[in-house]
PDB file of C-alpha atoms and ligand atoms in Angstrom:
ATOM      1  CA  MET M 330       5.210  12.769  18.527  1.00  0.00           C
ATOM      2  CA  GLU M 331       1.875  12.914  20.266  1.00  0.00           C
ATOM      3  CA  ASN M 332      -1.490  13.391  18.588  1.00  0.00           C
ATOM      4  CA  ALA M 333       0.442  14.215  15.431  1.00  0.00           C
ATOM      5  CA  LEU M 334      -2.583  13.369  13.281  1.00  0.00           C
ATOM      6  CA  ASN M 335      -5.337  14.952  15.359  1.00  0.00           C
ATOM      7  CA  GLY M 336      -8.250  15.992  13.189  1.00  0.00           C
ATOM      8  CA  GLN M 337      -6.950  14.161  10.107  1.00  0.00           C
ATOM      9  CA  THR M 338      -8.791  11.524   8.123  1.00  0.00           C
ATOM     10  CA  VAL M 339      -6.669   8.906   6.384  1.00  0.00           C
ATOM     11  CA  ILE M 340      -7.452   6.040   4.020  1.00  0.00           C
ATOM     12  CA  ILE M 341      -5.642   2.824   4.843  1.00  0.00           C
ATOM     13  CA  THR M 342      -5.572   0.186   2.090  1.00  0.00           C
ATOM     14  CA  GLY M 343      -4.045  -3.286   2.288  1.00  0.00           C
ATOM     15  CA  ILE M 344      -5.184  -4.799   5.569  1.00  0.00           C
ATOM     16  CA  THR M 345      -5.693  -8.542   5.110  1.00  0.00           C
ATOM     17  CA  ASP M 346      -5.221  -9.838   8.627  1.00  0.00           C
ATOM     18  CA  ALA M 347      -3.291  -9.059  11.807  1.00  0.00           C
ATOM     19  CA  SER M 348       0.016  -9.685  10.008  1.00  0.00           C
ATOM     20  CA  SER M 349      -0.476  -6.917   7.419  1.00  0.00           C
ATOM     21  CA  LEU M 350       1.942  -4.000   7.552  1.00  0.00           C
ATOM     22  CA  ALA M 351      -1.050  -1.725   6.925  1.00  0.00           C
ATOM     23  CA  LEU M 352      -2.565  -2.834  10.234  1.00  0.00           C
ATOM     24  CA  SER M 353       0.503  -1.733  12.245  1.00  0.00           C
ATOM     25  CA  ILE M 354       0.365   1.569  10.381  1.00  0.00           C
ATOM     26  CA  ALA M 355      -3.372   1.977  10.971  1.00  0.00           C
ATOM     27  CA  LYS M 356      -2.889   1.367  14.724  1.00  0.00           C
ATOM     28  CA  GLU M 357      -0.258   4.064  15.004  1.00  0.00           C
ATOM     29  CA  CYS M 358      -2.281   6.528  12.907  1.00  0.00           C
ATOM     30  CA  LYS M 359      -5.215   5.914  15.253  1.00  0.00           C
ATOM     31  CA  ASN M 360      -2.998   6.330  18.324  1.00  0.00           C
ATOM     32  CA  GLN M 361      -1.921   9.653  16.879  1.00  0.00           C
ATOM     33  CA  GLY M 362      -5.500  10.871  16.597  1.00  0.00           C
ATOM     34  CA  ALA M 363      -6.358  10.079  12.970  1.00  0.00           C
ATOM     35  CA  GLN M 364      -9.778   8.997  11.862  1.00  0.00           C
ATOM     36  CA  LEU M 365      -9.402   5.855   9.751  1.00  0.00           C
ATOM     37  CA  LEU M 366     -11.175   4.703   6.620  1.00  0.00           C
ATOM     38  CA  CYS M 367     -10.070   1.149   5.856  1.00  0.00           C
ATOM     39  CA  THR M 368     -10.427  -0.579   2.499  1.00  0.00           C
ATOM     40  CA  GLY M 369     -10.086  -4.303   1.960  1.00  0.00           C
ATOM     41  CA  LEU M 370     -10.167  -6.556  -1.066  1.00  0.00           C
ATOM     42  CA  GLY M 371     -13.663  -7.963  -1.370  1.00  0.00           C
ATOM     43  CA  ARG M 372     -16.566  -8.822  -3.624  1.00  0.00           C
ATOM     44  CA  THR M 373     -18.183  -5.857  -5.364  1.00  0.00           C
ATOM     45  CA  PRO M 374     -21.128  -5.621  -7.801  1.00  0.00           C
ATOM     46  CA  HIS M 375     -18.515  -5.284 -10.551  1.00  0.00           C
ATOM     47  CA  HIS M 376     -17.057  -8.779 -10.135  1.00  0.00           C
ATOM     48  CA  LYS M 377     -18.564 -10.333 -13.258  1.00  0.00           C
ATOM     49  CA  ASN M 378     -17.577 -13.646 -14.821  1.00  0.00           C
ATOM     50  CA  VAL M 379     -15.787 -14.696 -11.642  1.00  0.00           C
ATOM     51  CA  SER M 380     -15.882 -18.407 -10.734  1.00  0.00           C
ATOM     52  CA  GLU M 381     -17.693 -19.610  -7.596  1.00  0.00           C
ATOM     53  CA  ASN M 382     -14.327 -20.287  -5.993  1.00  0.00           C
ATOM     54  CA  GLY M 383     -13.175 -16.787  -6.900  1.00  0.00           C
ATOM     55  CA  LEU M 384     -16.264 -15.198  -5.367  1.00  0.00           C
ATOM     56  CA  ALA M 385     -15.950 -17.346  -2.231  1.00  0.00           C
ATOM     57  CA  TYR M 386     -12.311 -16.225  -1.919  1.00  0.00           C
ATOM     58  CA  LEU M 387     -13.315 -12.553  -2.221  1.00  0.00           C
ATOM     59  CA  GLU M 388     -16.071 -12.938   0.385  1.00  0.00           C
ATOM     60  CA  LYS M 389     -13.804 -14.745   2.849  1.00  0.00           C
ATOM     61  CA  THR M 390     -11.002 -12.195   2.302  1.00  0.00           C
ATOM     62  CA  TYR M 391     -13.406  -9.351   2.987  1.00  0.00           C
ATOM     63  CA  SER M 392     -14.937 -10.888   6.096  1.00  0.00           C
ATOM     64  CA  ASP M 393     -11.443 -11.630   7.498  1.00  0.00           C
ATOM     65  CA  PHE M 394     -10.506  -8.006   6.813  1.00  0.00           C
ATOM     66  CA  VAL M 395     -13.600  -6.621   8.565  1.00  0.00           C
ATOM     67  CA  LYS M 396     -13.053  -8.942  11.545  1.00  0.00           C
ATOM     68  CA  THR M 397      -9.405  -7.839  11.787  1.00  0.00           C
ATOM     69  CA  VAL M 398     -10.317  -4.151  11.641  1.00  0.00           C
ATOM     70  CA  GLN M 399     -13.057  -4.485  14.250  1.00  0.00           C
ATOM     71  CA  THR M 400     -10.948  -6.577  16.623  1.00  0.00           C
ATOM     72  CA  GLU M 401      -7.687  -4.696  16.253  1.00  0.00           C
ATOM     73  CA  LEU M 402      -8.834  -1.135  15.571  1.00  0.00           C
ATOM     74  CA  GLY M 403     -12.374  -0.899  16.918  1.00  0.00           C
ATOM     75  CA  GLN M 404     -15.991  -1.506  15.914  1.00  0.00           C
ATOM     76  CA  GLU M 405     -16.433   2.126  14.950  1.00  0.00           C
ATOM     77  CA  ILE M 406     -13.878   2.106  12.119  1.00  0.00           C
ATOM     78  CA  LYS M 407     -15.411   2.430   8.664  1.00  0.00           C
ATOM     79  CA  THR M 408     -14.659  -0.375   6.208  1.00  0.00           C
ATOM     80  CA  TYR M 409     -15.104  -0.468   2.437  1.00  0.00           C
ATOM     81  CA  ALA M 410     -14.737  -3.251  -0.150  1.00  0.00           C
ATOM     82  CA  LEU M 411     -12.322  -2.215  -2.872  1.00  0.00           C
ATOM     83  CA  ASP M 412     -10.722  -4.104  -5.739  1.00  0.00           C
ATOM     84  CA  VAL M 413      -8.168  -1.804  -7.345  1.00  0.00           C
ATOM     85  CA  GLY M 414      -8.102  -3.996 -10.436  1.00  0.00           C
ATOM     86  CA  ILE M 415     -11.596  -2.785 -11.327  1.00  0.00           C
ATOM     87  CA  GLN M 416     -11.996   0.884 -12.202  1.00  0.00           C
ATOM     88  CA  GLU M 417     -15.711   0.881 -11.319  1.00  0.00           C
ATOM     89  CA  SER M 418     -14.848  -0.369  -7.821  1.00  0.00           C
ATOM     90  CA  ILE M 419     -12.431   2.539  -7.348  1.00  0.00           C
ATOM     91  CA  ASP M 420     -14.999   5.002  -8.724  1.00  0.00           C
ATOM     92  CA  ASP M 421     -17.710   3.595  -6.420  1.00  0.00           C
ATOM     93  CA  PHE M 422     -15.435   3.994  -3.422  1.00  0.00           C
ATOM     94  CA  ALA M 423     -14.717   7.634  -4.273  1.00  0.00           C
ATOM     95  CA  SER M 424     -18.423   8.319  -4.951  1.00  0.00           C
ATOM     96  CA  LEU M 425     -19.384   6.755  -1.627  1.00  0.00           C
ATOM     97  CA  LEU M 426     -16.943   8.985   0.263  1.00  0.00           C
ATOM     98  CA  LYS M 427     -18.347  11.968  -1.603  1.00  0.00           C
ATOM     99  CA  LYS M 428     -21.890  10.955  -0.675  1.00  0.00           C
ATOM    100  CA  GLU M 429     -20.841  10.530   2.965  1.00  0.00           C
ATOM    101  CA  GLY M 430     -19.379  14.045   2.890  1.00  0.00           C
ATOM    102  CA  ILE M 431     -15.905  12.786   3.772  1.00  0.00           C
ATOM    103  CA  SER M 432     -12.728  14.426   2.542  1.00  0.00           C
ATOM    104  CA  VAL M 433      -9.309  13.075   3.376  1.00  0.00           C
ATOM    105  CA  ASN M 434      -5.850  14.232   4.400  1.00  0.00           C
ATOM    106  CA  GLY M 435      -3.967  11.030   3.724  1.00  0.00           C
ATOM    107  CA  LEU M 436      -3.857   7.865   1.618  1.00  0.00           C
ATOM    108  CA  LEU M 437      -1.735   4.811   2.388  1.00  0.00           C
ATOM    109  CA  HIS M 438      -1.176   2.548  -0.634  1.00  0.00           C
ATOM    110  CA  SER M 439      -0.199  -0.850   0.778  1.00  0.00           C
ATOM    111  CA  ILE M 440      -1.213  -3.089  -2.102  1.00  0.00           C
ATOM    112  CA  ALA M 441       0.792  -5.615  -4.078  1.00  0.00           C
ATOM    113  CA  MET M 442      -0.055  -8.633  -6.168  1.00  0.00           C
ATOM    114  CA  ASP M 443       2.050 -10.756  -8.500  1.00  0.00           C
ATOM    115  CA  LYS M 444       0.740 -14.004  -9.914  1.00  0.00           C
ATOM    116  CA  THR M 445       4.266 -15.154 -10.777  1.00  0.00           C
ATOM    117  CA  ILE M 446       4.835 -15.667  -7.043  1.00  0.00           C
ATOM    118  CA  ARG M 447       3.080 -18.932  -6.228  1.00  0.00           C
ATOM    119  CA  GLN M 448       3.483 -21.557  -3.517  1.00  0.00           C
ATOM    120  CA  GLY M 449       6.842 -20.237  -2.412  1.00  0.00           C
ATOM    121  CA  LYS M 450       8.228 -20.055  -5.959  1.00  0.00           C
ATOM    122  CA  VAL M 451       9.023 -16.986  -8.060  1.00  0.00           C
ATOM    123  CA  LYS M 452       9.031 -17.335 -11.868  1.00  0.00           C
ATOM    124  CA  PRO M 453      12.243 -16.426 -13.688  1.00  0.00           C
ATOM    125  CA  ILE M 454      11.750 -13.163 -15.584  1.00  0.00           C
ATOM    126  CA  MET M 455      12.224 -15.015 -18.887  1.00  0.00           C
ATOM    127  CA  ASP M 456       9.099 -17.066 -18.157  1.00  0.00           C
ATOM    128  CA  VAL M 457       6.852 -14.128 -17.271  1.00  0.00           C
ATOM    129  CA  THR M 458       3.916 -13.727 -19.655  1.00  0.00           C
ATOM    130  CA  ARG M 459       2.478 -10.453 -20.945  1.00  0.00           C
ATOM    131  CA  ASP M 460      -0.642 -10.955 -18.803  1.00  0.00           C
ATOM    132  CA  GLU M 461       1.370 -11.664 -15.647  1.00  0.00           C
ATOM    133  CA  PHE M 462       3.518  -8.584 -16.231  1.00  0.00           C
ATOM    134  CA  MET M 463       0.496  -6.350 -16.898  1.00  0.00           C
ATOM    135  CA  ASP M 464      -1.426  -7.746 -13.905  1.00  0.00           C
ATOM    136  CA  ALA M 465       1.380  -6.998 -11.459  1.00  0.00           C
ATOM    137  CA  MET M 466       1.767  -3.504 -12.951  1.00  0.00           C
ATOM    138  CA  ASN M 467      -1.960  -2.877 -12.818  1.00  0.00           C
ATOM    139  CA  ILE M 468      -2.584  -3.933  -9.218  1.00  0.00           C
ATOM    140  CA  SER M 469       0.740  -2.993  -7.639  1.00  0.00           C
ATOM    141  CA  ALA M 470       1.597   0.252  -9.469  1.00  0.00           C
ATOM    142  CA  PHE M 471      -1.161   1.733 -11.637  1.00  0.00           C
ATOM    143  CA  SER M 472      -3.583   1.383  -8.716  1.00  0.00           C
ATOM    144  CA  LEU M 473      -1.784   4.253  -6.973  1.00  0.00           C
ATOM    145  CA  LEU M 474      -2.571   6.534  -9.912  1.00  0.00           C
ATOM    146  CA  ALA M 475      -6.113   5.191 -10.309  1.00  0.00           C
ATOM    147  CA  LEU M 476      -6.962   5.690  -6.639  1.00  0.00           C
ATOM    148  CA  THR M 477      -5.328   9.108  -6.419  1.00  0.00           C
ATOM    149  CA  LYS M 478      -7.078  10.251  -9.597  1.00  0.00           C
ATOM    150  CA  ALA M 479     -10.513   9.077  -8.430  1.00  0.00           C
ATOM    151  CA  LEU M 480     -10.131  10.868  -5.092  1.00  0.00           C
ATOM    152  CA  TYR M 481      -8.736  13.996  -6.728  1.00  0.00           C
ATOM    153  CA  GLN M 482     -11.400  14.228  -9.420  1.00  0.00           C
ATOM    154  CA  GLN M 483     -14.132  14.070  -6.784  1.00  0.00           C
ATOM    155  CA  SER M 484     -12.308  16.769  -4.779  1.00  0.00           C
ATOM    156  CA  LEU M 485     -11.848  14.410  -1.832  1.00  0.00           C
ATOM    157  CA  LEU M 486      -8.161  15.133  -1.263  1.00  0.00           C
ATOM    158  CA  GLN M 487      -7.686  18.220   0.863  1.00  0.00           C
ATOM    159  CA  LYS M 488      -4.940  20.712   0.047  1.00  0.00           C
ATOM    160  CA  LYS M 489      -1.623  19.604   1.597  1.00  0.00           C
ATOM    161  CA  SER M 490      -2.759  15.987   1.829  1.00  0.00           C
ATOM    162  CA  SER M 491      -0.152  13.261   2.004  1.00  0.00           C
ATOM    163  CA  ILE M 492      -0.006  10.093  -0.096  1.00  0.00           C
ATOM    164  CA  ILE M 493       2.341   7.264   0.835  1.00  0.00           C
ATOM    165  CA  ALA M 494       3.124   4.045  -1.060  1.00  0.00           C
ATOM    166  CA  LEU M 495       4.985   1.039   0.315  1.00  0.00           C
ATOM    167  CA  SER M 496       7.909  -0.231  -1.713  1.00  0.00           C
ATOM    168  CA  TYR M 497      11.015  -2.350  -1.409  1.00  0.00           C
ATOM    169  CA  LEU M 498      14.714  -2.191  -2.322  1.00  0.00           C
ATOM    170  CA  GLY M 499      13.969  -4.773  -5.028  1.00  0.00           C
ATOM    171  CA  ALA M 500      12.479  -1.885  -7.059  1.00  0.00           C
ATOM    172  CA  GLU M 501      16.029  -0.808  -7.832  1.00  0.00           C
ATOM    173  CA  LYS M 502      18.378  -3.716  -7.261  1.00  0.00           C
ATOM    174  CA  ILE M 503      18.502  -7.470  -7.721  1.00  0.00           C
ATOM    175  CA  ALA M 504      17.630  -8.613  -4.212  1.00  0.00           C
ATOM    176  CA  SER M 505      19.358 -11.530  -2.507  1.00  0.00           C
ATOM    177  CA  HIS M 506      16.122 -13.506  -2.970  1.00  0.00           C
ATOM    178  CA  PRO M 507      14.047 -13.653  -6.175  1.00  0.00           C
ATOM    179  CA  TYR M 508      11.828 -10.568  -6.471  1.00  0.00           C
ATOM    180  CA  LYS M 509      11.692 -10.457 -10.290  1.00  0.00           C
ATOM    181  CA  ASN M 510       8.335  -9.429 -11.818  1.00  0.00           C
ATOM    182  CA  ILE M 511       7.069  -7.524  -8.766  1.00  0.00           C
ATOM    183  CA  GLY M 512      10.364  -5.565  -8.833  1.00  0.00           C
ATOM    184  CA  MET M 513       9.297  -4.064 -12.189  1.00  0.00           C
ATOM    185  CA  ALA M 514       5.979  -2.996 -10.671  1.00  0.00           C
ATOM    186  CA  LYS M 515       7.696  -1.466  -7.630  1.00  0.00           C
ATOM    187  CA  ALA M 516      10.047   0.469  -9.955  1.00  0.00           C
ATOM    188  CA  ALA M 517       6.991   1.842 -11.784  1.00  0.00           C
ATOM    189  CA  LEU M 518       5.300   2.626  -8.462  1.00  0.00           C
ATOM    190  CA  GLU M 519       8.301   4.650  -7.288  1.00  0.00           C
ATOM    191  CA  ARG M 520       8.533   6.553 -10.581  1.00  0.00           C
ATOM    192  CA  LEU M 521       4.819   7.286 -10.347  1.00  0.00           C
ATOM    193  CA  VAL M 522       5.344   8.677  -6.850  1.00  0.00           C
ATOM    194  CA  LYS M 523       7.740  11.260  -8.305  1.00  0.00           C
ATOM    195  CA  GLU M 524       5.415  12.306 -11.152  1.00  0.00           C
ATOM    196  CA  LEU M 525       2.471  12.649  -8.751  1.00  0.00           C
ATOM    197  CA  ALA M 526       4.637  14.573  -6.291  1.00  0.00           C
ATOM    198  CA  TRP M 527       5.490  17.046  -9.024  1.00  0.00           C
ATOM    199  CA  GLU M 528       1.986  17.550 -10.401  1.00  0.00           C
ATOM    200  CA  LEU M 529       0.004  17.482  -7.149  1.00  0.00           C
ATOM    201  CA  GLY M 530       2.626  19.455  -5.230  1.00  0.00           C
ATOM    202  CA  LYS M 531       2.425  22.241  -7.797  1.00  0.00           C
ATOM    203  CA  THR M 532      -1.354  22.378  -7.904  1.00  0.00           C
ATOM    204  CA  ASP M 533      -2.461  21.509  -4.364  1.00  0.00           C
ATOM    205  CA  GLY M 534       0.565  21.250  -2.087  1.00  0.00           C
ATOM    206  CA  ILE M 535      -0.077  17.487  -1.875  1.00  0.00           C
ATOM    207  CA  GLN M 536       2.909  15.401  -0.797  1.00  0.00           C
ATOM    208  CA  VAL M 537       3.554  12.012  -2.386  1.00  0.00           C
ATOM    209  CA  ASN M 538       6.261   9.707  -1.040  1.00  0.00           C
ATOM    210  CA  ALA M 539       7.269   6.050  -0.999  1.00  0.00           C
ATOM    211  CA  ILE M 540       8.851   4.047   1.786  1.00  0.00           C
ATOM    212  CA  ARG M 541      11.060   1.029   1.148  1.00  0.00           C
ATOM    213  CA  PHE M 542      10.672  -1.270   4.131  1.00  0.00           C
ATOM    214  CA  SER M 543      12.854  -4.176   5.296  1.00  0.00           C
ATOM    215  CA  ALA M 544      11.998  -7.651   4.019  1.00  0.00           C
ATOM    216  CA  TYR M 545       9.316  -9.041   6.323  1.00  0.00           C
ATOM    217  CA  THR M 546       8.092 -12.642   6.267  1.00  0.00           C
ATOM    218  CA  ALA M 547       5.138 -12.474   8.675  1.00  0.00           C
ATOM    219  CA  SER M 548       2.592 -10.997   6.234  1.00  0.00           C
ATOM    220  CA  LYS M 549       0.766 -12.932   3.507  1.00  0.00           C
ATOM    221  CA  ALA M 550       2.573 -11.074   0.699  1.00  0.00           C
ATOM    222  CA  GLY M 551       5.985 -11.422   2.377  1.00  0.00           C
ATOM    223  CA  GLY M 552       5.461 -15.050   3.360  1.00  0.00           C
ATOM    224  CA  ALA M 553       4.830 -15.984  -0.272  1.00  0.00           C
ATOM    225  CA  ILE M 554       8.235 -14.844  -1.524  1.00  0.00           C
ATOM    226  CA  GLU M 555      10.810 -17.543  -2.140  1.00  0.00           C
ATOM    227  CA  GLY M 556      13.895 -17.308   0.059  1.00  0.00           C
ATOM    228  CA  LEU M 557      12.638 -14.310   2.038  1.00  0.00           C
ATOM    229  CA  ALA M 558      13.379 -15.838   5.456  1.00  0.00           C
ATOM    230  CA  ALA M 559      17.052 -16.281   4.520  1.00  0.00           C
ATOM    231  CA  ALA M 560      17.105 -12.727   3.097  1.00  0.00           C
ATOM    232  CA  VAL M 561      15.674 -11.363   6.362  1.00  0.00           C
ATOM    233  CA  ALA M 562      18.417 -13.138   8.339  1.00  0.00           C
ATOM    234  CA  GLU M 563      21.116 -11.833   5.994  1.00  0.00           C
ATOM    235  CA  ALA M 564      19.751  -8.279   6.139  1.00  0.00           C
ATOM    236  CA  GLU M 565      19.644  -8.437   9.938  1.00  0.00           C
ATOM    237  CA  GLU M 566      23.365  -9.175   9.883  1.00  0.00           C
ATOM    238  CA  LYS M 567      24.271  -6.610   7.214  1.00  0.00           C
ATOM    239  CA  SER M 568      22.102  -3.682   8.365  1.00  0.00           C
ATOM    240  CA  PRO M 569      23.935  -1.270  10.665  1.00  0.00           C
ATOM    241  CA  LEU M 570      20.855  -1.090  12.901  1.00  0.00           C
ATOM    242  CA  GLY M 571      19.369  -4.522  12.168  1.00  0.00           C
ATOM    243  CA  ASN M 572      16.097  -4.963  10.280  1.00  0.00           C
ATOM    244  CA  ALA M 573      13.350  -2.405  10.761  1.00  0.00           C
ATOM    245  CA  ILE M 574      10.133  -3.603  12.386  1.00  0.00           C
ATOM    246  CA  PRO M 575       6.530  -2.664  11.499  1.00  0.00           C
ATOM    247  CA  GLN M 576       6.447  -0.050  14.297  1.00  0.00           C
ATOM    248  CA  ASP M 577       9.388   1.757  12.654  1.00  0.00           C
ATOM    249  CA  LEU M 578       7.417   1.835   9.417  1.00  0.00           C
ATOM    250  CA  ALA M 579       4.279   3.029  11.196  1.00  0.00           C
ATOM    251  CA  ASP M 580       6.228   5.860  12.867  1.00  0.00           C
ATOM    252  CA  GLU M 581       7.616   6.983   9.509  1.00  0.00           C
ATOM    253  CA  VAL M 582       4.168   6.937   7.903  1.00  0.00           C
ATOM    254  CA  VAL M 583       2.804   9.087  10.739  1.00  0.00           C
ATOM    255  CA  TYR M 584       5.694  11.489  10.223  1.00  0.00           C
ATOM    256  CA  LEU M 585       4.975  11.760   6.499  1.00  0.00           C
ATOM    257  CA  PHE M 586       1.228  12.110   7.076  1.00  0.00           C
ATOM    258  CA  ARG M 587       1.737  15.243   9.178  1.00  0.00           C
ATOM    259  CA  LYS M 588       0.345  18.435   7.696  1.00  0.00           C
ATOM    260  CA  ASN M 589       2.694  21.164   6.546  1.00  0.00           C
ATOM    261  CA  ASN M 590       5.706  18.925   5.894  1.00  0.00           C
ATOM    262  CA  ARG M 591       7.799  20.039   2.945  1.00  0.00           C
ATOM    263  CA  ILE M 592       8.813  16.521   2.016  1.00  0.00           C
ATOM    264  CA  THR M 593       7.740  15.080  -1.310  1.00  0.00           C
ATOM    265  CA  GLY M 594       8.865  12.844  -4.159  1.00  0.00           C
ATOM    266  CA  GLU M 595      11.049  10.914  -1.725  1.00  0.00           C
ATOM    267  CA  ILE M 596      11.823   7.218  -1.767  1.00  0.00           C
ATOM    268  CA  ARG M 597      12.686   6.763   1.898  1.00  0.00           C
ATOM    269  CA  ASN M 598      14.361   3.707   3.368  1.00  0.00           C
ATOM    270  CA  VAL M 599      13.072   2.267   6.625  1.00  0.00           C
ATOM    271  CA  ASP M 600      15.334  -0.775   6.688  1.00  0.00           C
ATOM    272  CA  GLY M 601      17.876  -0.332   9.486  1.00  0.00           C
ATOM    273  CA  GLY M 602      20.348   1.019   6.911  1.00  0.00           C
ATOM    274  CA  TYR M 603      20.496  -2.155   4.816  1.00  0.00           C
ATOM    275  CA  HIS M 604      20.339  -0.123   1.581  1.00  0.00           C
ATOM    276  CA  ILE M 605      23.819   1.352   2.099  1.00  0.00           C
ATOM    277  CA  ARG M 606      25.467  -2.068   1.916  1.00  0.00           C
ATOM    278  CA  GLY M 607      26.919  -3.499  -1.299  1.00  0.00           C
TER     279      GLY M 607
HETATM  280  N1  NAD J1409       6.421  -8.071   3.416  1.00  0.00           N
HETATM  281  C1  NAD J1409       7.495  -7.483   2.965  1.00  0.00           C
HETATM  282  O1  NAD J1409       8.598  -8.040   2.980  1.00  0.00           O
HETATM  283  C2  NAD J1409       7.411  -6.086   2.397  1.00  0.00           C
HETATM  284  C3  NAD J1409       8.557  -5.273   2.387  1.00  0.00           C
HETATM  285  C4  NAD J1409       8.478  -3.998   1.832  1.00  0.00           C
HETATM  286  C5  NAD J1409       7.291  -3.557   1.286  1.00  0.00           C
HETATM  287  N2  NAD J1409       6.190  -4.369   1.304  1.00  0.00           N
HETATM  288  C6  NAD J1409       4.948  -3.853   0.704  1.00  0.00           C
HETATM  289  O2  NAD J1409       4.031  -3.577   1.719  1.00  0.00           O
HETATM  290  C7  NAD J1409       2.714  -3.639   1.170  1.00  0.00           C
HETATM  291  C8  NAD J1409       1.857  -4.512   2.077  1.00  0.00           C
HETATM  292  O3  NAD J1409       2.327  -5.835   2.064  1.00  0.00           O
HETATM  293  P1  NAD J1409       2.275  -6.790   3.356  1.00  0.00           P
HETATM  294  O4  NAD J1409       3.637  -7.373   3.479  1.00  0.00           O
HETATM  295  O5  NAD J1409       1.667  -6.092   4.493  1.00  0.00           O
HETATM  296  O6  NAD J1409       1.341  -7.992   2.845  1.00  0.00           O
HETATM  297  P2  NAD J1409      -0.262  -8.162   2.842  1.00  0.00           P
HETATM  298  O7  NAD J1409      -0.490  -9.416   2.063  1.00  0.00           O
HETATM  299  O8  NAD J1409      -0.807  -8.077   4.202  1.00  0.00           O
HETATM  300  O9  NAD J1409      -0.755  -6.887   2.003  1.00  0.00           O
HETATM  301  C9  NAD J1409      -0.940  -6.872   0.596  1.00  0.00           C
HETATM  302  C10 NAD J1409      -2.331  -6.316   0.365  1.00  0.00           C
HETATM  303  O10 NAD J1409      -2.624  -6.122  -1.027  1.00  0.00           O
HETATM  304  C11 NAD J1409      -4.022  -6.316  -1.159  1.00  0.00           C
HETATM  305  N3  NAD J1409      -4.446  -6.496  -2.544  1.00  0.00           N
HETATM  306  C12 NAD J1409      -3.966  -7.389  -3.468  1.00  0.00           C
HETATM  307  N4  NAD J1409      -4.689  -7.271  -4.602  1.00  0.00           N
HETATM  308  C13 NAD J1409      -5.606  -6.288  -4.402  1.00  0.00           C
HETATM  309  C14 NAD J1409      -6.639  -5.718  -5.202  1.00  0.00           C
HETATM  310  N5  NAD J1409      -6.876  -6.148  -6.454  1.00  0.00           N
HETATM  311  N6  NAD J1409      -7.403  -4.736  -4.677  1.00  0.00           N
HETATM  312  C15 NAD J1409      -7.193  -4.283  -3.399  1.00  0.00           C
HETATM  313  N7  NAD J1409      -6.245  -4.797  -2.590  1.00  0.00           N
HETATM  314  C16 NAD J1409      -5.458  -5.785  -3.094  1.00  0.00           C
HETATM  315  C17 NAD J1409      -4.246  -7.593  -0.349  1.00  0.00           C
HETATM  316  O11 NAD J1409      -5.623  -7.815  -0.098  1.00  0.00           O
HETATM  317  C18 NAD J1409      -3.433  -7.278   0.884  1.00  0.00           C
HETATM  318  O12 NAD J1409      -4.214  -6.618   1.845  1.00  0.00           O
HETATM  319  C19 NAD J1409       2.863  -4.164  -0.257  1.00  0.00           C
HETATM  320  O13 NAD J1409       2.885  -3.071  -1.161  1.00  0.00           O
HETATM  321  C20 NAD J1409       4.215  -4.828  -0.198  1.00  0.00           C
HETATM  322  O14 NAD J1409       4.832  -4.937  -1.479  1.00  0.00           O
HETATM  323  C21 NAD J1409       6.208  -5.607   1.880  1.00  0.00           C
END
């Protein structure tokens, strides 16, 4: 495919640093002619009652994100602070795009957070609290609906747009490493993809799909998961084609971002075929 996304504007969420899967995807979208709008977790006027340490973390996270985007993608790429846990932050983002006269053809949801994964340990499901469960659901699953809704209500999503969420086999099965609480959120995310595909396909020809990618230890989110390195090695052995790499994922996202596809409500596997193994 060459210039497959010429003339398209796509929102890329979830870049933290050079190791983020969203960065590999953003690079390929840019190579294929897309104009990028990148959002990163950062401090917003709506962060109230946050400790000094919390605010410092948000500021550092945002400045690392901007530096990564400018170095890896170019100074001209637009960046926006967005915390999907705060509705006002999502609404501000959509309002800003509206004010800038931007409408979009694509949205990449590459966001996950689970506080039960800490310092290389994953809490057993029986120890997960109501707040931890709700938090993971809110940030990792509901955020897809919240973002989509905000863009849709402000008429920012063009007809035949394409929305893509990143998921993992652990949404469906007990993985060979602990995935636990975040697995519930990924299951909800995938179910949400199907509901959105139905409603938005009917009304606006918008496609909504999810991609389950191979386990990947290099990113911040992946690196935090207990036992993931061993799982990656095992999957490499068991997958007919070996583990997929970020470029494989980026190529699939570009494919699904193309206009006039008739592909929606899919949970696609980009994992070298690992999912077919028992
Ligand atoms: N690494 C893997 O093994 C793997 C495999 C399959 C799917 N995925 C999925 O890919 C996506 C990207 O993960 P990654 O591996 O690139 O790690 P990553 O840590 O680079 O990306 C996770 C992103 O979520 C963002 N985020 C967390 N809370 C947020 C909030 N409140 N508001 C806005 N953004 C928030 C983080 O800032 C970060 O950019 C995730 O959905 C992840 O579950 C990862």
